[in-house]
XYZ file of C-alpha atoms in Angstrom:
407
model
C -42.977 -89.312 -40.482
C -44.063 -92.268 -42.627
C -43.742 -92.436 -46.403
C -47.359 -91.443 -47.060
C -47.000 -88.231 -45.070
C -43.646 -87.447 -46.696
C -45.163 -87.595 -50.179
C -47.947 -85.225 -49.120
C -45.563 -82.760 -47.441
C -43.221 -82.698 -50.442
C -46.069 -82.255 -52.916
C -47.795 -79.603 -50.779
C -44.582 -77.596 -50.514
C -43.970 -77.823 -54.270
C -47.492 -76.710 -55.125
C -47.338 -73.906 -52.546
C -44.298 -72.406 -54.254
C -45.931 -72.865 -57.658
C -49.174 -71.200 -56.525
C -47.227 -68.329 -55.030
C -45.352 -67.756 -58.275
C -48.521 -67.787 -60.407
C -50.211 -65.185 -58.205
C -47.115 -62.974 -58.298
C -48.056 -62.296 -61.922
C -51.545 -61.239 -60.877
C -50.376 -58.713 -58.293
C -47.456 -57.480 -60.380
C -49.449 -57.252 -63.617
C -50.361 -53.561 -63.415
C -46.740 -52.597 -62.658
C -45.385 -54.760 -65.485
C -47.906 -53.278 -67.918
C -46.953 -49.754 -66.875
C -43.183 -50.335 -67.018
C -43.139 -51.995 -70.441
C -46.005 -49.904 -71.911
C -48.145 -52.837 -73.032
C -51.923 -53.338 -73.212
C -54.070 -55.727 -71.164
C -54.130 -58.507 -73.768
C -50.324 -58.431 -74.083
C -50.083 -58.582 -70.299
C -52.395 -61.582 -70.215
C -50.034 -63.321 -72.636
C -47.490 -63.605 -69.793
C -49.709 -66.112 -68.022
C -50.533 -67.895 -71.273
C -46.854 -68.376 -72.140
C -46.217 -69.692 -68.622
C -48.968 -72.244 -69.148
C -47.531 -73.190 -72.536
C -44.235 -73.911 -70.800
C -46.165 -76.038 -68.317
C -47.568 -78.119 -71.157
C -44.138 -78.896 -72.617
C -42.604 -79.367 -69.182
C -45.455 -81.648 -68.184
C -45.016 -83.894 -71.211
C -41.226 -83.999 -71.040
C -40.836 -84.519 -67.306
C -43.893 -86.779 -67.067
C -42.287 -89.174 -69.540
C -38.935 -88.934 -67.736
C -40.568 -89.598 -64.346
C -42.268 -92.739 -65.670
C -38.948 -93.944 -67.068
C -36.328 -92.847 -64.514
C -38.168 -92.332 -61.241
C -40.484 -89.831 -59.566
C -38.207 -88.303 -56.927
C -35.143 -87.654 -59.086
C -37.104 -85.886 -61.831
C -39.273 -84.089 -59.252
C -36.106 -82.466 -57.882
C -34.961 -81.290 -61.311
C -38.333 -79.696 -62.058
C -38.195 -77.667 -58.840
C -34.703 -76.388 -59.664
C -35.745 -75.333 -63.169
C -38.846 -73.633 -61.796
C -36.757 -71.679 -59.253
C -34.292 -70.503 -61.894
C -37.010 -69.254 -64.244
C -38.829 -67.431 -61.447
C -35.720 -65.640 -60.173
C -34.658 -64.658 -63.709
C -38.043 -62.994 -64.259
C -37.013 -60.320 -61.775
C -34.042 -59.465 -64.021
C -36.030 -59.022 -67.246
C -35.333 -55.764 -69.070
C -38.182 -56.034 -71.603
C -41.436 -57.921 -72.108
C -39.806 -60.427 -74.458
C -37.430 -61.500 -71.691
C -40.362 -61.810 -69.301
C -41.976 -64.207 -71.773
C -38.783 -66.309 -72.041
C -38.191 -66.545 -68.300
C -41.834 -67.331 -67.578
C -41.683 -70.123 -70.158
C -38.660 -71.587 -68.332
C -40.466 -71.362 -64.999
C -43.460 -73.018 -66.623
C -41.341 -75.955 -67.793
C -40.394 -76.740 -64.210
C -43.821 -76.078 -62.729
C -45.539 -78.249 -65.336
C -43.347 -81.202 -64.494
C -43.646 -80.784 -60.742
C -47.440 -81.018 -60.518
C -48.067 -84.406 -62.109
C -45.054 -86.083 -60.534
C -46.100 -84.949 -57.067
C -49.652 -86.153 -57.661
C -48.374 -89.515 -58.927
C -46.245 -89.929 -55.804
C -49.256 -89.308 -53.582
C -51.550 -91.588 -55.599
C -49.025 -94.412 -55.387
C -48.500 -93.995 -51.638
C -52.134 -93.821 -50.467
C -54.907 -96.483 -50.614
C -57.733 -96.004 -53.096
C -60.335 -95.088 -50.471
C -58.191 -92.206 -49.184
C -56.777 -90.817 -52.425
C -59.436 -88.099 -52.667
C -58.484 -86.713 -49.284
C -54.753 -87.069 -49.942
C -55.129 -85.296 -53.282
C -57.086 -82.500 -51.608
C -54.346 -82.009 -49.005
C -51.814 -81.528 -51.797
C -54.057 -79.189 -53.783
C -54.509 -76.959 -50.747
C -50.818 -76.167 -51.137
C -51.586 -74.012 -54.174
C -53.893 -71.876 -52.038
C -51.275 -71.552 -49.334
C -49.172 -70.137 -52.148
C -51.949 -67.708 -53.096
C -52.180 -66.423 -49.520
C -48.398 -66.194 -49.266
C -48.271 -64.271 -52.558
C -50.939 -61.850 -51.323
C -49.044 -61.156 -48.103
C -45.683 -60.787 -49.835
C -47.208 -58.532 -52.501
C -48.689 -56.211 -49.887
C -45.310 -56.020 -48.140
C -42.836 -56.005 -51.041
C -44.593 -54.241 -53.934
C -44.658 -50.782 -52.309
C -40.946 -50.955 -51.449
C -39.173 -53.437 -53.725
C -41.462 -53.255 -56.739
C -42.540 -56.217 -58.873
C -38.993 -57.466 -59.428
C -38.488 -58.082 -55.725
C -41.354 -60.555 -55.728
C -39.722 -62.823 -58.270
C -36.361 -62.831 -56.493
C -38.158 -64.825 -53.806
C -38.178 -67.609 -56.398
C -34.728 -68.695 -55.274
C -36.310 -70.340 -52.201
C -37.366 -73.554 -54.051
C -33.676 -74.389 -54.604
C -33.360 -75.145 -50.885
C -36.547 -77.167 -50.941
C -35.286 -79.275 -53.864
C -32.274 -80.475 -51.916
C -34.430 -81.313 -48.875
C -36.765 -83.392 -51.029
C -33.934 -85.263 -52.721
C -32.361 -86.122 -49.371
C -35.446 -87.219 -47.431
C -37.894 -88.771 -49.924
C -37.486 -92.324 -51.250
C -38.651 -93.506 -54.641
C -42.241 -94.697 -55.078
C -42.448 -98.426 -54.151
C -45.223 -98.955 -56.699
C -43.091 -97.419 -59.449
C -40.101 -99.549 -58.428
C -42.230 -102.705 -58.494
C -43.682 -101.764 -61.871
C -40.250 -101.059 -63.293
C -38.936 -104.382 -62.057
C -41.923 -106.339 -63.326
C -41.955 -104.640 -66.736
C -38.242 -104.459 -67.508
C -38.855 -105.928 -70.968
C -41.828 -103.716 -71.740
C -41.045 -100.766 -73.972
C -44.246 -98.853 -73.402
C -43.597 -96.939 -70.197
C -43.917 -93.192 -70.507
C -45.300 -93.094 -74.063
C -47.639 -90.301 -75.131
C -49.344 -92.531 -77.693
C -50.564 -94.763 -74.868
C -53.001 -91.992 -73.928
C -54.805 -92.786 -77.200
C -54.101 -96.531 -77.416
C -57.773 -97.546 -77.741
C -61.024 -95.750 -78.514
C -62.073 -95.742 -74.873
C -58.643 -94.550 -73.745
C -58.724 -91.721 -76.286
C -62.222 -90.616 -75.239
C -61.194 -90.678 -71.576
C -58.083 -88.626 -72.306
C -60.090 -86.055 -74.284
C -62.807 -85.777 -71.618
C -60.258 -85.291 -68.844
C -58.389 -82.728 -70.958
C -61.626 -80.735 -71.414
C -62.264 -80.806 -67.679
C -58.713 -79.705 -66.908
C -58.956 -76.905 -69.487
C -62.139 -75.549 -67.906
C -60.602 -75.800 -64.431
C -57.613 -73.675 -65.425
C -59.640 -71.278 -67.591
C -62.000 -70.611 -64.705
C -59.237 -70.213 -62.160
C -57.127 -67.913 -64.312
C -60.135 -65.899 -65.404
C -61.059 -65.273 -61.777
C -57.664 -64.870 -60.130
C -55.572 -63.116 -62.767
C -57.908 -60.220 -63.550
C -60.314 -59.832 -60.645
C -57.812 -58.221 -58.235
C -57.054 -55.499 -60.807
C -60.743 -55.230 -61.734
C -61.759 -54.778 -58.110
C -59.131 -52.099 -57.655
C -60.876 -50.132 -60.401
C -64.590 -50.969 -60.033
C -64.739 -51.052 -56.234
C -61.958 -48.550 -55.607
C -59.915 -51.079 -53.669
C -56.252 -50.523 -52.860
C -53.563 -53.161 -53.411
C -53.887 -54.141 -49.744
C -57.701 -54.386 -50.007
C -57.548 -56.493 -53.147
C -55.042 -58.694 -51.331
C -57.716 -59.147 -48.636
C -60.162 -60.264 -51.346
C -57.590 -62.731 -52.644
C -57.058 -64.162 -49.163
C -60.834 -64.461 -48.639
C -61.229 -66.255 -51.957
C -58.273 -68.519 -51.205
C -59.772 -69.449 -47.823
C -62.974 -70.419 -49.629
C -60.924 -72.478 -52.062
C -59.137 -74.302 -49.251
C -62.445 -75.147 -47.553
C -63.819 -76.291 -50.921
C -60.823 -78.530 -51.609
C -60.941 -80.228 -48.230
C -64.693 -80.739 -48.607
C -64.274 -82.022 -52.160
C -61.741 -84.642 -51.064
C -64.083 -85.947 -48.391
C -67.024 -86.031 -50.817
C -64.973 -87.829 -53.459
C -64.018 -90.656 -51.109
C -67.599 -91.014 -49.867
C -69.835 -90.191 -52.850
C -67.555 -91.113 -55.739
C -65.797 -89.011 -58.341
C -68.604 -88.394 -60.833
C -71.251 -87.399 -58.284
C -68.871 -85.027 -56.532
C -67.681 -83.385 -59.747
C -71.258 -83.068 -60.988
C -72.337 -81.280 -57.803
C -69.405 -78.851 -57.781
C -69.488 -78.106 -61.529
C -73.152 -77.107 -61.529
C -72.749 -75.106 -58.322
C -69.730 -73.321 -59.859
C -71.712 -72.278 -62.926
C -74.423 -70.730 -60.740
C -72.054 -69.117 -58.215
C -69.787 -67.537 -60.842
C -72.672 -65.988 -62.759
C -74.371 -64.616 -59.633
C -71.075 -63.137 -58.438
C -71.184 -60.598 -61.254
C -74.001 -58.882 -59.316
C -72.083 -58.647 -56.014
C -71.496 -55.150 -54.646
C -69.972 -53.604 -51.564
C -66.938 -54.861 -49.676
C -68.887 -57.468 -47.695
C -70.638 -58.878 -50.763
C -67.388 -58.998 -52.705
C -65.547 -60.840 -49.913
C -68.304 -63.351 -49.105
C -69.130 -63.905 -52.782
C -65.460 -64.454 -53.584
C -65.203 -67.107 -50.871
C -68.312 -68.927 -52.184
C -67.073 -68.844 -55.781
C -63.668 -70.076 -54.641
C -65.263 -72.894 -52.623
C -66.993 -74.437 -55.630
C -64.959 -73.365 -58.662
C -61.553 -74.244 -57.309
C -62.601 -76.854 -54.784
C -62.642 -79.222 -57.759
C -58.920 -78.696 -58.269
C -58.391 -81.066 -55.342
C -59.680 -84.046 -57.274
C -57.649 -84.063 -60.466
C -54.661 -85.914 -59.066
C -56.871 -88.759 -57.838
C -59.157 -88.557 -60.877
C -56.456 -88.956 -63.517
C -54.523 -91.492 -61.443
C -57.694 -93.579 -61.179
C -57.969 -93.973 -64.946
C -54.306 -94.671 -65.811
C -51.947 -97.420 -64.546
C -48.566 -96.758 -62.947
C -46.656 -97.296 -66.229
C -47.992 -94.051 -67.704
C -49.389 -92.280 -64.630
C -46.981 -89.329 -64.539
C -47.156 -88.982 -68.319
C -50.963 -88.946 -68.224
C -51.293 -86.597 -65.240
C -48.749 -84.096 -66.525
C -49.858 -84.176 -70.161
C -53.592 -83.947 -69.527
C -53.514 -81.334 -66.801
C -50.853 -79.202 -68.464
C -52.703 -79.355 -71.763
C -55.549 -77.833 -69.776
C -53.157 -75.247 -68.410
C -51.924 -74.294 -71.870
C -55.353 -74.053 -73.476
C -57.130 -72.763 -70.392
C -54.246 -70.352 -69.975
C -55.566 -68.430 -72.967
C -58.505 -67.426 -70.790
C -56.793 -64.310 -69.343
C -56.415 -62.949 -72.880
C -60.083 -63.512 -73.657
C -61.274 -62.225 -70.284
C -59.071 -59.153 -70.666
C -60.606 -58.566 -74.101
C -64.142 -58.976 -72.727
C -63.467 -56.573 -69.862
C -62.167 -53.987 -72.337
C -65.140 -54.239 -74.703
C -68.070 -55.563 -72.645
C -69.240 -55.951 -69.055
C -68.250 -58.000 -66.037
C -71.557 -59.901 -66.299
C -70.670 -61.138 -69.786
C -67.210 -62.197 -68.621
C -68.681 -64.160 -65.711
C -71.340 -65.644 -68.007
C -68.559 -66.941 -70.235
C -66.971 -68.701 -67.249
C -70.339 -70.170 -66.184
C -70.803 -71.708 -69.657
C -67.375 -73.312 -69.398
C -68.389 -75.149 -66.229
C -71.447 -76.518 -68.019
C -69.200 -77.838 -70.808
C -66.984 -79.530 -68.214
C -70.089 -81.143 -66.698
C -70.926 -82.730 -70.072
C -67.357 -84.053 -70.411
C -67.502 -85.531 -66.902
C -70.699 -87.444 -67.710
C -68.930 -89.211 -70.607
C -66.260 -90.788 -68.376
C -66.442 -94.547 -67.965
C -65.524 -96.827 -65.077
C -62.194 -98.427 -64.258
C -58.696 -97.984 -65.654
C -58.141 -97.590 -69.368
C -56.236 -100.207 -71.327
C -52.500 -99.841 -71.797
C -51.286 -101.966 -74.669
C -47.939 -103.512 -73.933
C -45.650 -105.552 -76.084
C -45.366 -109.133 -74.934
C -42.073 -110.685 -73.972
C -42.183 -112.972 -76.977
C -42.698 -110.167 -79.444
C -39.899 -108.182 -77.884
C -37.633 -111.200 -78.022
C -38.350 -111.642 -81.721
C -37.639 -107.964 -82.321
C -34.280 -108.359 -80.614
């Protein structure tokens, strides 16, 4: 297996475990709410706190990966993620759930951007869309795995048994560390910029006006992506159990159907991105998502729910495949992990508030209003996408002479 394939396999496996863990919350939510006697909004806060941990983990480990290497830090993030996930199964109250999910979020937030940076630095520009889509599919493998494990384990082991599975990433971390070499592009950059003190700096994301506007636009797009995904995947299984009378196994079937649609959408998105360009592909999928999500509120019957879920998944989460390539395109290697982790995990933290709002809407309004809210978000993301410029942003670096004078 060559280096390109190794980066994809490692990143796919990491995102699979992360996607599995996130969906565990969805399937276990009703049991957690019942055991700790909390309301829907308080339950939705579990996901929001996880996403907040992802934001801090993304910033911290993104900076460390730009400074000390992708592979080494990638391994540490997986270990931290595994520890937080396994500890969740030992929580004795909701406050402990919040703490352990924050820890898991720290690791997960760091893992995503580093894996995407590894892939972007290993693949040529005209194939980065496809490579990014292969990695993003891993999250949906995790969704399917979570659905299957939930159907098997929840009736017998309860919700705690699901999170004990989180110990598995520990094994994966050691495999990655042993078999994956450091990014050649990062090594070359580190060697060529050994006197430059600007690698891995958050302020570089706002170094110039154009850089700042690009960072803000990408952060808006990432926020909408996560808000839409969480709004659909966190609450819809529970909602379908009530409105359509579906059992846990039946709602798991809906989740698998939606995940299959997402996988097809991601693979299609990657191909479109390499052939049509980033902005055209995002424009097509964003507008289609707005329409599909709103129309889905009128779906009825098991067949309509399953087919509609697959269509919504195809467009709304197909776009997830492009963010690794999209952000990597705009930022140079010196701050690539910092940019990818910070921007996307900012979106996770802010978009992670969506389950609270959707839960509130479902308690006080209708499903149509909740889906209309998500459709509007995709329109906002479309406007942000239009504002993006062309080519990499500027990264201001101190010259050798100025550094010498400072010394």
